[in-house]
């Protein structure tokens, strides 16, 4: 699956002396601030006890990365900044000389995870790559076991993150599915594995740029785009479109409960893209003027559908009934071997919801953080493997897994 | 060139009618709709292949069916005479084009065969007129039309069939065709100009009854039948092997059916009053063939006893269900291989393949093959032909036998275990699961889920006439599973409480269509309308690269008596003696095609897949790829 990666487009572009290869993302400005303030404590806790609370760690991380910057949050992060740097450097060194097993991989993972522009899954891929590199195993079997152990560790760190477990599975699948395993010489085989791991990491790192380039053709001048949720891929797509001097409008949903839309619209406004905020319930009202819907994905499942932030299904349904295309931008490491049959057929990922006022007693609150959008409501998926129809997802997965 | 089109409705005697058409109305419509031109057009022979059957099916590509196709011979045994009489009108265009394409294989025969098959297309309808006379008509009418028909057909048949016997080149033939077409056009114009000219009217009564009677009741075993293929039979004496009917042979083509009968081991008498849209499928009267076949036991030295036994079990429905039939067949083949000795001056790979082929054709005569069996046969033939030549008989035989064992084990038994594991993961506590019929894999899913203490309830939906669901119900209840039993009629009522629908499949085609026990499509459609996920459980060896859009082209007809009689209700006898009444046609279909839209997920041993991924599985893990 990866060798057919469309990332060659990116490679080609890098060869050209491009005046502005990576437009300065405004998020970098926040990078120091974004370094999660509470992570030293929470990760050490996580290392001891994976998944300590019912709240989805995945969404916690995302909230940490993308939450609207408030004044007290700024203060907190300023306090944490000094200790954080020390912690991360320690983690990096610890990861490099880690024994490849339990603690090392988590530390390595946390080191990568704290980079705000890096997806959790890519962090996991990097961490696993480090495991192979630093492994002291002497046989292939040992290395295999070690890798599996590390990946299980990572997965249990956050069971609700689909992309994390999908990326771990894909990494192991991709790295070990090579004829190198039959080599007599272990060192050569290991070198081959490291090579593949690096390639995988590179592809994962480049994925967003590749997707952004692939989807440029779909954005035309004067179009109106509806965006739901904060997706770094979608942001990259829009950013690149703006830097290509395309003129378009963006409608941004509010994205309750963590108001991801506010953050997203802020970034777009900073780029000079005309953007309008909608409350989540105004999607159908605004759909008339929308030309296309762009969403990201937490995970792409085998049916070709996506699992994404709560409300995506609703947006896709409205768009489908009004015959508007729904485009999904998702990196291929999010392809998961899951096949949900309906909304309840998912690992629940819960998230606290604030209503501003106290919840009346005896009232239940639906705290699920994500929903499943079936493939028939999606038009195309932009991935780093190319622009795919939903049905191709399972074809790719079959070729890699079965 | 634009004249080609007007020919079709005229020469092709079928006015396509959809649904259940009684012969009378068919006759009425066809007589009123066929213009006077028909006669003029019909007189000109050598016209492009005529009488297109309502459903045209291209010849299959996969090797097993070509092996069993009676008209497919290796180059050496190619027999052009068979082409003349045997080529069905529906197939002839593709056939001639195939000859055109690889004409080099046939060397000098090429031109002739094309010419002959072209003319054969024009000729066959007429020569087959005789056997299409309805026996139920009153005697004078029959004899009268018969006489006229035979006159006409003789008069017409001689000219064109004699002419192309001398070799024509393609260009020449084309020239004659053009000329004929021009003449036809002229005649037609004359007809149009002169209102209803007497010239074209004159031969009309002769051809018209014939065209209608094609739609009428086909005579089951009339004395007239041997007339048509008599010539071809003698020429084929040299052929030893029992040829199988083409798996998708068009049984409304009387010439072919007649030929088939001559060669058939199993004498099945055909049911009468067949439904218009399903004429191309074989339909036999049930229960007539068993004693006959038993009598023949000692005459049929070609057929191995174990194959014979399995065939009889298929016939009498003792073994049914895709997996059971496939396993029974493979075990029988294993015994065939066990008892096989290579005859002198023959090689095992060739001769054993032929031997298996003849066994297969016997089984097809007993009951049409299912897709799963077809795939298994394809696998076996593949294995036989890929045996290295330097192997001793004993080694080769043991290798084949272990291959068969492995196929049964890996593709059927282990596969269903894997499916059970996947399927169970979709059962949650408190689910209400619905199933239809008695799919074996689904049964083991339920049993396993119950075994691991999942708390669920099962709705078994059943239907007439086979009531297979009762067996399933009994076995599930014995296990202590809470069950509800209902009939297909009530499926829309029970569906609202159902949370998952588990279905089995006879095969899954490459466009995602699920081909399964009749009624499955109905259940799936209702489930889709109620937004209940439909899980189709099917082993990957049942996947087939064919594409099918409806349940008409390829299907199997059951015993019509099964639906006319209601067991236990003696007073429901309205349909007694229905076979004597021309106005009644009973349709007992065995399979139907569920469109992929209604299928949420296919549960296979390769995991859970959307129905759109079937081609990938076939491509990557098809039977051909197995151990090759």
PDB file of N, CA and C in Angstrom, chain B residues 438-502:
ATOM      1  N   UNK B 438     -31.735 -21.928   6.580  1.00  0.00           N
ATOM      2  CA  UNK B 438     -30.894 -22.656   7.518  1.00  0.00           C
ATOM      3  C   UNK B 438     -29.439 -22.614   7.080  1.00  0.00           C
ATOM      4  N   UNK B 439     -28.821 -21.441   7.114  1.00  0.00           N
ATOM      5  CA  UNK B 439     -27.420 -21.373   6.712  1.00  0.00           C
ATOM      6  C   UNK B 439     -26.512 -22.001   7.767  1.00  0.00           C
ATOM      7  N   UNK B 440     -25.622 -22.887   7.339  1.00  0.00           N
ATOM      8  CA  UNK B 440     -24.842 -23.659   8.298  1.00  0.00           C
ATOM      9  C   UNK B 440     -23.873 -22.768   9.077  1.00  0.00           C
ATOM     10  N   UNK B 441     -23.257 -21.794   8.395  1.00  0.00           N
ATOM     11  CA  UNK B 441     -22.290 -20.952   9.092  1.00  0.00           C
ATOM     12  C   UNK B 441     -22.987 -20.109  10.151  1.00  0.00           C
ATOM     13  N   UNK B 442     -24.126 -19.583   9.790  1.00  0.00           N
ATOM     14  CA  UNK B 442     -24.853 -18.730  10.738  1.00  0.00           C
ATOM     15  C   UNK B 442     -25.246 -19.547  11.962  1.00  0.00           C
ATOM     16  N   UNK B 443     -25.609 -20.789  11.710  1.00  0.00           N
ATOM     17  CA  UNK B 443     -25.970 -21.641  12.835  1.00  0.00           C
ATOM     18  C   UNK B 443     -24.791 -21.797  13.786  1.00  0.00           C
ATOM     19  N   UNK B 444     -23.609 -22.005  13.218  1.00  0.00           N
ATOM     20  CA  UNK B 444     -22.478 -22.179  14.135  1.00  0.00           C
ATOM     21  C   UNK B 444     -22.099 -20.863  14.811  1.00  0.00           C
ATOM     22  N   UNK B 445     -22.357 -19.742  14.153  1.00  0.00           N
ATOM     23  CA  UNK B 445     -22.128 -18.457  14.831  1.00  0.00           C
ATOM     24  C   UNK B 445     -23.026 -18.347  16.061  1.00  0.00           C
ATOM     25  N   UNK B 446     -24.292 -18.656  15.859  1.00  0.00           N
ATOM     26  CA  UNK B 446     -25.228 -18.565  16.982  1.00  0.00           C
ATOM     27  C   UNK B 446     -24.817 -19.519  18.094  1.00  0.00           C
ATOM     28  N   UNK B 447     -24.438 -20.714  17.693  1.00  0.00           N
ATOM     29  CA  UNK B 447     -24.084 -21.712  18.698  1.00  0.00           C
ATOM     30  C   UNK B 447     -22.863 -21.239  19.485  1.00  0.00           C
ATOM     31  N   UNK B 448     -21.892 -20.716  18.764  1.00  0.00           N
ATOM     32  CA  UNK B 448     -20.673 -20.267  19.435  1.00  0.00           C
ATOM     33  C   UNK B 448     -20.972 -19.091  20.363  1.00  0.00           C
ATOM     34  N   UNK B 449     -21.771 -18.143  19.850  1.00  0.00           N
ATOM     35  CA  UNK B 449     -22.105 -16.971  20.657  1.00  0.00           C
ATOM     36  C   UNK B 449     -22.848 -17.396  21.916  1.00  0.00           C
ATOM     37  N   UNK B 450     -23.704 -18.383  21.775  1.00  0.00           N
ATOM     38  CA  UNK B 450     -24.418 -18.870  22.951  1.00  0.00           C
ATOM     39  C   UNK B 450     -23.439 -19.550  23.900  1.00  0.00           C
ATOM     40  N   UNK B 451     -22.478 -20.251  23.316  1.00  0.00           N
ATOM     41  CA  UNK B 451     -21.480 -20.950  24.120  1.00  0.00           C
ATOM     42  C   UNK B 451     -20.640 -19.999  24.963  1.00  0.00           C
ATOM     43  N   UNK B 452     -20.362 -18.802  24.435  1.00  0.00           N
ATOM     44  CA  UNK B 452     -19.573 -17.852  25.238  1.00  0.00           C
ATOM     45  C   UNK B 452     -20.477 -16.906  26.009  1.00  0.00           C
ATOM     46  N   UNK B 453     -21.667 -17.376  26.264  1.00  0.00           N
ATOM     47  CA  UNK B 453     -22.598 -16.719  27.200  1.00  0.00           C
ATOM     48  C   UNK B 453     -23.022 -15.329  26.739  1.00  0.00           C
ATOM     49  N   UNK B 454     -23.166 -15.181  25.444  1.00  0.00           N
ATOM     50  CA  UNK B 454     -23.762 -13.922  24.996  1.00  0.00           C
ATOM     51  C   UNK B 454     -25.259 -14.052  25.161  1.00  0.00           C
ATOM     52  N   UNK B 455     -25.861 -12.945  25.444  1.00  0.00           N
ATOM     53  CA  UNK B 455     -27.286 -12.946  25.731  1.00  0.00           C
ATOM     54  C   UNK B 455     -28.008 -12.360  24.528  1.00  0.00           C
ATOM     55  N   UNK B 456     -28.631 -13.223  23.758  1.00  0.00           N
ATOM     56  CA  UNK B 456     -29.315 -12.721  22.565  1.00  0.00           C
ATOM     57  C   UNK B 456     -30.518 -13.596  22.253  1.00  0.00           C
ATOM     58  N   UNK B 457     -31.274 -13.171  21.295  1.00  0.00           N
ATOM     59  CA  UNK B 457     -32.494 -13.848  20.902  1.00  0.00           C
ATOM     60  C   UNK B 457     -32.444 -14.016  19.385  1.00  0.00           C
ATOM     61  N   UNK B 458     -33.016 -15.067  18.888  1.00  0.00           N
ATOM     62  CA  UNK B 458     -32.938 -15.334  17.453  1.00  0.00           C
ATOM     63  C   UNK B 458     -34.347 -15.361  16.869  1.00  0.00           C
ATOM     64  N   UNK B 459     -34.507 -14.728  15.729  1.00  0.00           N
ATOM     65  CA  UNK B 459     -35.742 -14.852  14.969  1.00  0.00           C
ATOM     66  C   UNK B 459     -35.424 -15.691  13.739  1.00  0.00           C
ATOM     67  N   UNK B 460     -36.033 -16.836  13.629  1.00  0.00           N
ATOM     68  CA  UNK B 460     -35.817 -17.687  12.455  1.00  0.00           C
ATOM     69  C   UNK B 460     -36.957 -17.437  11.486  1.00  0.00           C
ATOM     70  N   UNK B 461     -36.626 -16.946  10.318  1.00  0.00           N
ATOM     71  CA  UNK B 461     -37.636 -16.722   9.293  1.00  0.00           C
ATOM     72  C   UNK B 461     -37.561 -17.874   8.313  1.00  0.00           C
ATOM     73  N   UNK B 462     -38.697 -18.398   7.958  1.00  0.00           N
ATOM     74  CA  UNK B 462     -38.735 -19.595   7.132  1.00  0.00           C
ATOM     75  C   UNK B 462     -39.662 -19.340   5.958  1.00  0.00           C
ATOM     76  N   UNK B 463     -39.645 -20.251   4.999  1.00  0.00           N
ATOM     77  CA  UNK B 463     -40.591 -20.089   3.906  1.00  0.00           C
ATOM     78  C   UNK B 463     -40.940 -21.444   3.327  1.00  0.00           C
ATOM     79  N   UNK B 464     -42.041 -21.485   2.637  1.00  0.00           N
ATOM     80  CA  UNK B 464     -42.404 -22.659   1.877  1.00  0.00           C
ATOM     81  C   UNK B 464     -41.468 -22.764   0.684  1.00  0.00           C
ATOM     82  N   UNK B 465     -41.312 -23.829   0.019  1.00  0.00           N
ATOM     83  CA  UNK B 465     -41.830 -25.150   0.371  1.00  0.00           C
ATOM     84  C   UNK B 465     -40.857 -25.982   1.194  1.00  0.00           C
ATOM     85  N   UNK B 466     -39.627 -25.518   1.388  1.00  0.00           N
ATOM     86  CA  UNK B 466     -38.669 -26.446   1.987  1.00  0.00           C
ATOM     87  C   UNK B 466     -38.667 -26.438   3.509  1.00  0.00           C
ATOM     88  N   UNK B 467     -39.094 -25.345   4.092  1.00  0.00           N
ATOM     89  CA  UNK B 467     -39.146 -25.258   5.550  1.00  0.00           C
ATOM     90  C   UNK B 467     -37.834 -25.663   6.186  1.00  0.00           C
ATOM     91  N   UNK B 468     -36.760 -25.180   5.644  1.00  0.00           N
ATOM     92  CA  UNK B 468     -35.461 -25.543   6.212  1.00  0.00           C
ATOM     93  C   UNK B 468     -35.254 -24.919   7.589  1.00  0.00           C
ATOM     94  N   UNK B 469     -35.927 -23.797   7.814  1.00  0.00           N
ATOM     95  CA  UNK B 469     -35.761 -23.094   9.076  1.00  0.00           C
ATOM     96  C   UNK B 469     -36.189 -23.931  10.272  1.00  0.00           C
ATOM     97  N   UNK B 470     -37.107 -24.866  10.044  1.00  0.00           N
ATOM     98  CA  UNK B 470     -37.569 -25.669  11.178  1.00  0.00           C
ATOM     99  C   UNK B 470     -36.449 -26.501  11.761  1.00  0.00           C
ATOM    100  N   UNK B 471     -35.607 -27.013  10.862  1.00  0.00           N
ATOM    101  CA  UNK B 471     -34.459 -27.784  11.346  1.00  0.00           C
ATOM    102  C   UNK B 471     -33.543 -26.918  12.188  1.00  0.00           C
ATOM    103  N   UNK B 472     -33.275 -25.729  11.673  1.00  0.00           N
ATOM    104  CA  UNK B 472     -32.410 -24.793  12.402  1.00  0.00           C
ATOM    105  C   UNK B 472     -33.036 -24.453  13.749  1.00  0.00           C
ATOM    106  N   UNK B 473     -34.328 -24.168  13.709  1.00  0.00           N
ATOM    107  CA  UNK B 473     -35.047 -23.803  14.931  1.00  0.00           C
ATOM    108  C   UNK B 473     -34.899 -24.902  15.972  1.00  0.00           C
ATOM    109  N   UNK B 474     -35.092 -26.119  15.526  1.00  0.00           N
ATOM    110  CA  UNK B 474     -35.013 -27.251  16.441  1.00  0.00           C
ATOM    111  C   UNK B 474     -33.624 -27.334  17.080  1.00  0.00           C
ATOM    112  N   UNK B 475     -32.602 -27.192  16.256  1.00  0.00           N
ATOM    113  CA  UNK B 475     -31.246 -27.323  16.800  1.00  0.00           C
ATOM    114  C   UNK B 475     -30.905 -26.172  17.742  1.00  0.00           C
ATOM    115  N   UNK B 476     -31.380 -24.975  17.399  1.00  0.00           N
ATOM    116  CA  UNK B 476     -31.088 -23.828  18.275  1.00  0.00           C
ATOM    117  C   UNK B 476     -31.815 -23.951  19.600  1.00  0.00           C
ATOM    118  N   UNK B 477     -33.064 -24.378  19.526  1.00  0.00           N
ATOM    119  CA  UNK B 477     -33.838 -24.489  20.760  1.00  0.00           C
ATOM    120  C   UNK B 477     -33.240 -25.570  21.651  1.00  0.00           C
ATOM    121  N   UNK B 478     -32.742 -26.631  21.030  1.00  0.00           N
ATOM    122  CA  UNK B 478     -32.108 -27.687  21.813  1.00  0.00           C
ATOM    123  C   UNK B 478     -30.893 -27.157  22.575  1.00  0.00           C
ATOM    124  N   UNK B 479     -30.236 -26.182  21.989  1.00  0.00           N
ATOM    125  CA  UNK B 479     -29.095 -25.590  22.674  1.00  0.00           C
ATOM    126  C   UNK B 479     -29.513 -24.629  23.774  1.00  0.00           C
ATOM    127  N   UNK B 480     -30.773 -24.307  23.801  1.00  0.00           N
ATOM    128  CA  UNK B 480     -31.250 -23.402  24.838  1.00  0.00           C
ATOM    129  C   UNK B 480     -31.253 -21.951  24.411  1.00  0.00           C
ATOM    130  N   UNK B 481     -31.247 -21.699  23.120  1.00  0.00           N
ATOM    131  CA  UNK B 481     -31.305 -20.321  22.640  1.00  0.00           C
ATOM    132  C   UNK B 481     -32.772 -19.921  22.514  1.00  0.00           C
ATOM    133  N   UNK B 482     -33.046 -18.734  22.930  1.00  0.00           N
ATOM    134  CA  UNK B 482     -34.420 -18.238  22.856  1.00  0.00           C
ATOM    135  C   UNK B 482     -34.740 -17.890  21.405  1.00  0.00           C
ATOM    136  N   UNK B 483     -35.776 -18.485  20.862  1.00  0.00           N
ATOM    137  CA  UNK B 483     -36.037 -18.322  19.428  1.00  0.00           C
ATOM    138  C   UNK B 483     -37.460 -17.873  19.158  1.00  0.00           C
ATOM    139  N   UNK B 484     -37.627 -17.216  18.049  1.00  0.00           N
ATOM    140  CA  UNK B 484     -38.943 -16.898  17.510  1.00  0.00           C
ATOM    141  C   UNK B 484     -38.976 -17.464  16.112  1.00  0.00           C
ATOM    142  N   UNK B 485     -40.074 -18.111  15.748  1.00  0.00           N
ATOM    143  CA  UNK B 485     -40.156 -18.696  14.415  1.00  0.00           C
ATOM    144  C   UNK B 485     -41.282 -18.013  13.662  1.00  0.00           C
ATOM    145  N   UNK B 486     -40.984 -17.598  12.462  1.00  0.00           N
ATOM    146  CA  UNK B 486     -42.041 -16.957  11.681  1.00  0.00           C
ATOM    147  C   UNK B 486     -41.811 -17.229  10.210  1.00  0.00           C
ATOM    148  N   UNK B 487     -42.789 -16.881   9.413  1.00  0.00           N
ATOM    149  CA  UNK B 487     -42.652 -17.091   7.980  1.00  0.00           C
ATOM    150  C   UNK B 487     -42.286 -15.780   7.292  1.00  0.00           C
ATOM    151  N   UNK B 488     -41.822 -15.947   6.083  1.00  0.00           N
ATOM    152  CA  UNK B 488     -41.353 -14.799   5.308  1.00  0.00           C
ATOM    153  C   UNK B 488     -42.423 -13.711   5.209  1.00  0.00           C
ATOM    154  N   UNK B 489     -43.668 -14.131   5.189  1.00  0.00           N
ATOM    155  CA  UNK B 489     -44.751 -13.162   5.044  1.00  0.00           C
ATOM    156  C   UNK B 489     -44.743 -12.130   6.170  1.00  0.00           C
ATOM    157  N   UNK B 490     -44.248 -12.536   7.319  1.00  0.00           N
ATOM    158  CA  UNK B 490     -44.322 -11.651   8.486  1.00  0.00           C
ATOM    159  C   UNK B 490     -43.017 -10.918   8.731  1.00  0.00           C
ATOM    160  N   UNK B 491     -42.134 -10.969   7.764  1.00  0.00           N
ATOM    161  CA  UNK B 491     -40.794 -10.444   8.044  1.00  0.00           C
ATOM    162  C   UNK B 491     -40.826  -8.940   8.324  1.00  0.00           C
ATOM    163  N   UNK B 492     -41.716  -8.225   7.649  1.00  0.00           N
ATOM    164  CA  UNK B 492     -41.757  -6.780   7.893  1.00  0.00           C
ATOM    165  C   UNK B 492     -42.332  -6.474   9.268  1.00  0.00           C
ATOM    166  N   UNK B 493     -43.069  -7.423   9.799  1.00  0.00           N
ATOM    167  CA  UNK B 493     -43.601  -7.205  11.141  1.00  0.00           C
ATOM    168  C   UNK B 493     -42.523  -7.422  12.200  1.00  0.00           C
ATOM    169  N   UNK B 494     -41.727  -8.489  12.035  1.00  0.00           N
ATOM    170  CA  UNK B 494     -40.742  -8.766  13.075  1.00  0.00           C
ATOM    171  C   UNK B 494     -39.509  -7.873  12.944  1.00  0.00           C
ATOM    172  N   UNK B 495     -39.339  -7.257  11.799  1.00  0.00           N
ATOM    173  CA  UNK B 495     -38.057  -6.594  11.559  1.00  0.00           C
ATOM    174  C   UNK B 495     -37.794  -5.430  12.505  1.00  0.00           C
ATOM    175  N   UNK B 496     -38.854  -4.784  12.985  1.00  0.00           N
ATOM    176  CA  UNK B 496     -38.608  -3.580  13.778  1.00  0.00           C
ATOM    177  C   UNK B 496     -37.906  -3.873  15.098  1.00  0.00           C
ATOM    178  N   UNK B 497     -38.017  -5.097  15.575  1.00  0.00           N
ATOM    179  CA  UNK B 497     -37.336  -5.402  16.836  1.00  0.00           C
ATOM    180  C   UNK B 497     -35.958  -6.027  16.619  1.00  0.00           C
ATOM    181  N   UNK B 498     -35.617  -6.284  15.377  1.00  0.00           N
ATOM    182  CA  UNK B 498     -34.367  -6.983  15.080  1.00  0.00           C
ATOM    183  C   UNK B 498     -33.211  -5.976  15.075  1.00  0.00           C
ATOM    184  N   UNK B 499     -32.056  -6.404  15.580  1.00  0.00           N
ATOM    185  CA  UNK B 499     -30.901  -5.509  15.565  1.00  0.00           C
ATOM    186  C   UNK B 499     -29.830  -5.940  14.571  1.00  0.00           C
ATOM    187  N   UNK B 500     -29.825  -7.209  14.175  1.00  0.00           N
ATOM    188  CA  UNK B 500     -28.844  -7.671  13.189  1.00  0.00           C
ATOM    189  C   UNK B 500     -29.495  -8.767  12.354  1.00  0.00           C
ATOM    190  N   UNK B 501     -29.196  -8.760  11.080  1.00  0.00           N
ATOM    191  CA  UNK B 501     -29.677  -9.833  10.211  1.00  0.00           C
ATOM    192  C   UNK B 501     -28.466 -10.624   9.731  1.00  0.00           C
ATOM    193  N   UNK B 502     -28.452 -11.910   9.998  1.00  0.00           N
ATOM    194  CA  UNK B 502     -27.370 -12.795   9.551  1.00  0.00           C
ATOM    195  C   UNK B 502     -27.909 -13.661   8.426  1.00  0.00           C
TER     196      UNK B 502
END
